[in-house]
XYZ file of C-alpha atoms in Angstrom:
292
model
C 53.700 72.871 -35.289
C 53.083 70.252 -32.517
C 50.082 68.176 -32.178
C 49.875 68.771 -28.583
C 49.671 72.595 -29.089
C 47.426 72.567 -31.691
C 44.827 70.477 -29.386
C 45.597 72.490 -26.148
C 44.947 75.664 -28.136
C 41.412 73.862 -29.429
C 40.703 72.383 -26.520
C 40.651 75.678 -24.170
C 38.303 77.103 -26.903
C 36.024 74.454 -27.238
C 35.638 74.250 -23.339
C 34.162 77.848 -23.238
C 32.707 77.642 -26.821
C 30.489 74.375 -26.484
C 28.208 75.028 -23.455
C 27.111 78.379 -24.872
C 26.516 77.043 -28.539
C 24.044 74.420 -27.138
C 22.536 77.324 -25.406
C 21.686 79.036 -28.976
C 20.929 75.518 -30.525
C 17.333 75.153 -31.726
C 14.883 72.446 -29.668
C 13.788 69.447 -31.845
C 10.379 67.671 -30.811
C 11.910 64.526 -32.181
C 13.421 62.263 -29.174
C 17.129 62.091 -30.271
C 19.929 60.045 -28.568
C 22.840 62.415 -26.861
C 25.791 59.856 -26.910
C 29.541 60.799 -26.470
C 31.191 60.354 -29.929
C 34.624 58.582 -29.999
C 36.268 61.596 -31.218
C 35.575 64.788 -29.130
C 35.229 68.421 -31.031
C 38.420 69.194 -30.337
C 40.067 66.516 -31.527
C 38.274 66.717 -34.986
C 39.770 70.221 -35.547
C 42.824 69.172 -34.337
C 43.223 66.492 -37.121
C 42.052 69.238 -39.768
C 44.242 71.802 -38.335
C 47.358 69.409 -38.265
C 46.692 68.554 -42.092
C 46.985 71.639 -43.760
C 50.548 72.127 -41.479
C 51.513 68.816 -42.985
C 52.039 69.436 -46.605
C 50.199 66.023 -47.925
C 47.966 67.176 -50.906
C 45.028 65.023 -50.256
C 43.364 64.604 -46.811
C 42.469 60.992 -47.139
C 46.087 60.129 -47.773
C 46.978 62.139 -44.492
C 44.187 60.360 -42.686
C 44.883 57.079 -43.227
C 48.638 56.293 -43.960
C 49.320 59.226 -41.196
C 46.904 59.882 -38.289
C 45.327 56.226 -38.350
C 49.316 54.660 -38.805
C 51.466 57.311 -36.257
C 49.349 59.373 -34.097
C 46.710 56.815 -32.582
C 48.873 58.005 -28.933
C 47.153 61.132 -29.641
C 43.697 60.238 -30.938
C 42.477 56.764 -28.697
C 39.373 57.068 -30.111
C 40.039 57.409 -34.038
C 37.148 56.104 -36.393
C 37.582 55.074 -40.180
C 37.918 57.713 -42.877
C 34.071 57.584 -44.128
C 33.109 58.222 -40.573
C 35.488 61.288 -39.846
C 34.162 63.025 -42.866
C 30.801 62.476 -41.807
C 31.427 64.196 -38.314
C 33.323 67.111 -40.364
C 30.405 68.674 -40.893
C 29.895 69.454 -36.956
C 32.775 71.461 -37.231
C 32.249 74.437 -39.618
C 30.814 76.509 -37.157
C 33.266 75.692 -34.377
C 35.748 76.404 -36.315
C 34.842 79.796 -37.612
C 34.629 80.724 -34.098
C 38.101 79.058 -33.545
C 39.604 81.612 -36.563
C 38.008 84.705 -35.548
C 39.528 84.065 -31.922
C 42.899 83.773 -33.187
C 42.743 86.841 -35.533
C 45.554 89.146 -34.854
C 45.952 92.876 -34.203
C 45.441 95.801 -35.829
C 48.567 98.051 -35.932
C 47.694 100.717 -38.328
C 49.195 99.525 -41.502
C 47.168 96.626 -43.521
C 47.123 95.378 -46.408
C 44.334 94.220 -48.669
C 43.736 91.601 -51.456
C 41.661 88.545 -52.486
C 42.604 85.327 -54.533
C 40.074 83.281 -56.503
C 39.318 80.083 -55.211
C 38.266 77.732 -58.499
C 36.197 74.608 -57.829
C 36.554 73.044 -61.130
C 38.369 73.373 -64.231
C 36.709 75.805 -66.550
C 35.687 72.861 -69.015
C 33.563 71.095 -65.997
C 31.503 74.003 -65.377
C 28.508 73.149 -67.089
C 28.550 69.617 -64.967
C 29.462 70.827 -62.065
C 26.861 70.442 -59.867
C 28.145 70.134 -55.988
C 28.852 73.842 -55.545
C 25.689 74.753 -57.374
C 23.717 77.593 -55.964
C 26.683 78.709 -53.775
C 29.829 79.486 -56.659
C 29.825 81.940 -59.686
C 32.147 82.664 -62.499
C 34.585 85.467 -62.063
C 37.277 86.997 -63.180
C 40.986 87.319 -61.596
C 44.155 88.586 -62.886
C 44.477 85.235 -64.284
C 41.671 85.090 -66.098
C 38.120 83.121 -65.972
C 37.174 80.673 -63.040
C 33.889 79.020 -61.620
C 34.069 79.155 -57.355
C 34.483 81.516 -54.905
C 36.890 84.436 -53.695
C 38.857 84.701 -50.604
C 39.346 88.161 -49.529
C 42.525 88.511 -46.900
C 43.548 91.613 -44.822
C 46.942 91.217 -42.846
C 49.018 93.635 -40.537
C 52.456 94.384 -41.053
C 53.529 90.999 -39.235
C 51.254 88.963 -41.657
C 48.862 88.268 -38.854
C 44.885 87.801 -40.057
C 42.560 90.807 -38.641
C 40.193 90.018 -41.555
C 38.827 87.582 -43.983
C 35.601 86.995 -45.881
C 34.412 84.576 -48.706
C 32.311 85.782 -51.521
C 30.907 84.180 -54.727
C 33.691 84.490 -57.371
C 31.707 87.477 -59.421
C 31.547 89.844 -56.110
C 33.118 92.947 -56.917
C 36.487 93.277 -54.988
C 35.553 96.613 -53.063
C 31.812 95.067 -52.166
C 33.356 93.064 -48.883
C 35.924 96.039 -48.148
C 33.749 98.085 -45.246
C 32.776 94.637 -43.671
C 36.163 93.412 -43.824
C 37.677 96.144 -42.444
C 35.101 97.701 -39.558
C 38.193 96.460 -36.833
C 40.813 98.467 -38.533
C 42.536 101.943 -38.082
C 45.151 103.722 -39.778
C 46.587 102.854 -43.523
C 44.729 100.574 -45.683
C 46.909 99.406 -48.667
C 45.256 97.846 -51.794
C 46.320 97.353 -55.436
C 43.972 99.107 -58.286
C 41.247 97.071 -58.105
C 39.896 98.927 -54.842
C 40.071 102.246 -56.350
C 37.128 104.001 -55.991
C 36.429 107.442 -54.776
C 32.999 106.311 -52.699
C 34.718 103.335 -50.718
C 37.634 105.832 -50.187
C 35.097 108.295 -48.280
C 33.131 105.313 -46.969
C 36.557 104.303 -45.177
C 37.303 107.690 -43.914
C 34.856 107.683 -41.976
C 35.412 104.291 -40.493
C 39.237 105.461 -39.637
C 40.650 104.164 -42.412
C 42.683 105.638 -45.253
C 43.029 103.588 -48.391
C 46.160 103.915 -50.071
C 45.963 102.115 -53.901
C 48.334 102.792 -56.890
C 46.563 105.089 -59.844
C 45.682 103.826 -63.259
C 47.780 105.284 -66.198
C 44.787 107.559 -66.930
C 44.668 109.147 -63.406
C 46.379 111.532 -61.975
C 49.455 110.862 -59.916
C 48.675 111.442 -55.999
C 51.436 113.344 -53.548
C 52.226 110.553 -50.872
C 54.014 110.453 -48.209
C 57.584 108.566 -48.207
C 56.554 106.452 -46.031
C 53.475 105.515 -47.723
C 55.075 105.019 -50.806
C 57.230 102.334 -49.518
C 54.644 101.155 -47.490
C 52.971 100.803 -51.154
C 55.530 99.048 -52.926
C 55.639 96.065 -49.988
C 52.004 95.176 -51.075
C 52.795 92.403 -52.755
C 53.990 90.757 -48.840
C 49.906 89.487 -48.794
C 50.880 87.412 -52.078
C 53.125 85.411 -49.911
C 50.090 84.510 -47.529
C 48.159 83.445 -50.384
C 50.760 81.153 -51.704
C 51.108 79.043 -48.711
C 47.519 78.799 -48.470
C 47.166 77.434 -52.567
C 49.886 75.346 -52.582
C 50.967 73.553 -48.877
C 47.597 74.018 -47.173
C 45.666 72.941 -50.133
C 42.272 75.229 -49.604
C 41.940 75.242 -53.673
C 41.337 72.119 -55.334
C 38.311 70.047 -57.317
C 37.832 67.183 -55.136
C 35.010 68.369 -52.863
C 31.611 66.491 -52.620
C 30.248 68.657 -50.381
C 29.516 72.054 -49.687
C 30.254 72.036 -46.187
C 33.208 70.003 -46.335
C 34.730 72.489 -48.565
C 33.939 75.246 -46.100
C 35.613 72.653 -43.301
C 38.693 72.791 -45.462
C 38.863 76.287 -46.489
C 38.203 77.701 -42.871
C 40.486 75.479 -41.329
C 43.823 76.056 -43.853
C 43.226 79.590 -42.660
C 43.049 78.289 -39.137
C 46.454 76.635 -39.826
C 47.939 79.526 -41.160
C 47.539 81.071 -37.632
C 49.393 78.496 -36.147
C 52.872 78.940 -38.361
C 55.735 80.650 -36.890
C 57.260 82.119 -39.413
C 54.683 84.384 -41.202
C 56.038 87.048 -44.266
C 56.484 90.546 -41.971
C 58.003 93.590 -43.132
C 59.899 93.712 -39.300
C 59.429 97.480 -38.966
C 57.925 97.574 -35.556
C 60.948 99.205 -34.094
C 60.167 103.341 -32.225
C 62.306 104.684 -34.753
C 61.362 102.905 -37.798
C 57.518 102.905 -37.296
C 55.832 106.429 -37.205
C 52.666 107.122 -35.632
C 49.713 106.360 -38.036
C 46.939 109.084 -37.863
């Protein structure tokens, strides 16, 4: 993705973002200075944007041997590495705003699933104290991990309409109705969100959750259509692959808190930007029946 799309894309946002979040800022009696910084708003997501589309594993390897080296055209105003992450902590908020802006479209078919995201290795979780009061230990398909989950909803072109972080030992189907309260149609899950009380809870949102049964339920009369549907679940797996392992939102390096809500927020940002996203390309009048 190009720089210069990235930024105009930030930049319209921020112009209609910024005055009204001063608005709802809170008045401090203490006499602070209001000086323009050398790096505008925009430009700061920009730069965190355009790393996790860059596929360098560490962000103070991208910052300094490729934004401060090749893109000072772009940035006049760059500022040393320490600084930046100092002013990344400005940014959280902006950029959650930025992500829910770009979320796409519900068309009636969704799916549903969440990842763990670990913040240590299980042997550092007694010492691990920078996430403290904010992870928990959980348990994924893969076993045991101290940190958080990411809980993903897509439509059939692999477009975001939903995301929430949770504390790694949230229950799966806790976040669901929150999730979800933008979506219509077919809901598909795997077996973890099985439960008969979210499935009526989501009825009456508009939403039908379709899951596979456990081996001591009984089997459920679906639709062809659905069934297929069903077996292309896996297609979210292929968002949260991308997200691991080129935009780097899962790793142990993080001092901070916020900056590892910075990071997290904007790889999803990022992921909104690719062009090529996993889709299942049914969109078509005859191929795509209408959801009720």
């Amino acid at each position: 993705m190009d720089t210069t799309t990235i930024f105009c894309e930030s930049d319209e946002f921020c112009k209609e973002f910024e005055p009204q979040w001063e608005q709802h800022l809170l008045e401090s009696s203490l006499k602070q200075r209001r000086r323009q910084g050398a790096l505008c708003l925009s430009e700061i997501m920009t730069i965190m944007v355009g790393f996790h589309l860059s596929g360098y594993r560490t962000f103070k390897h991208y910052y300094l041997n490729y934004v401060l080296r090749y893109q000072r055209d772009y940035f006049p105003g760059l500022v040393s590495y320490h600084r930046f992450v100092e002013l990344l902590q400005g940014s959280l908020v902006p950029l959650c705003c930025f992500l829910t802006s770009r979320f796409g479209q519900c068309s009636g078919i969704s799916f549903i699933d969440s990842t763990k995201i670990s913040v240590c290795h299980n042997r550092r979780i007694g010492s691990h104290q920078v996430m403290a009061g904010f992870a928990a230990r959980g348990k994924a398909s893969m076993g045991w991990f101290y940190g958080f989950k990411l809980h993903l909803v897509i439509n059939d072109q692999g477009e975001l309409p939903g995301v929430k972080i949770t504390a790694g030992n949230v229950d799966d189907r806790d976040p669901v109705p929150e999730v979800t309260r933008s979506l219509f149609g077919k809901l598909f899950g795997d077996r973890g969100y099985i439960s008969q009380s979210l499935f009526e809870q989501l009825r009456e949102q508009g939403v039908q959750l379709i899951t596979k049964v456990r081996k001591n339920m009984k089997n459920k009369l679906l639709p062809l259509f659905d069934k297929l549907l069903l077996r292309k679940r896996s297609i979210i797996e292929s968002v949260n692959d991308p997200l691991k392992n080129i935009s780097q939102i899962e790793h142990s390096r993080h001092r901070s808190p916020v900056n590892f809500f910075v990071n997290l927020i904007a790889g999803l940002v990022a992921y909104t930007f690719r062009e090529k996203k996993p889709s299942l390309n049914i969109r078509l009048p005859q191929a795509l029946p209408v959801v009720i």
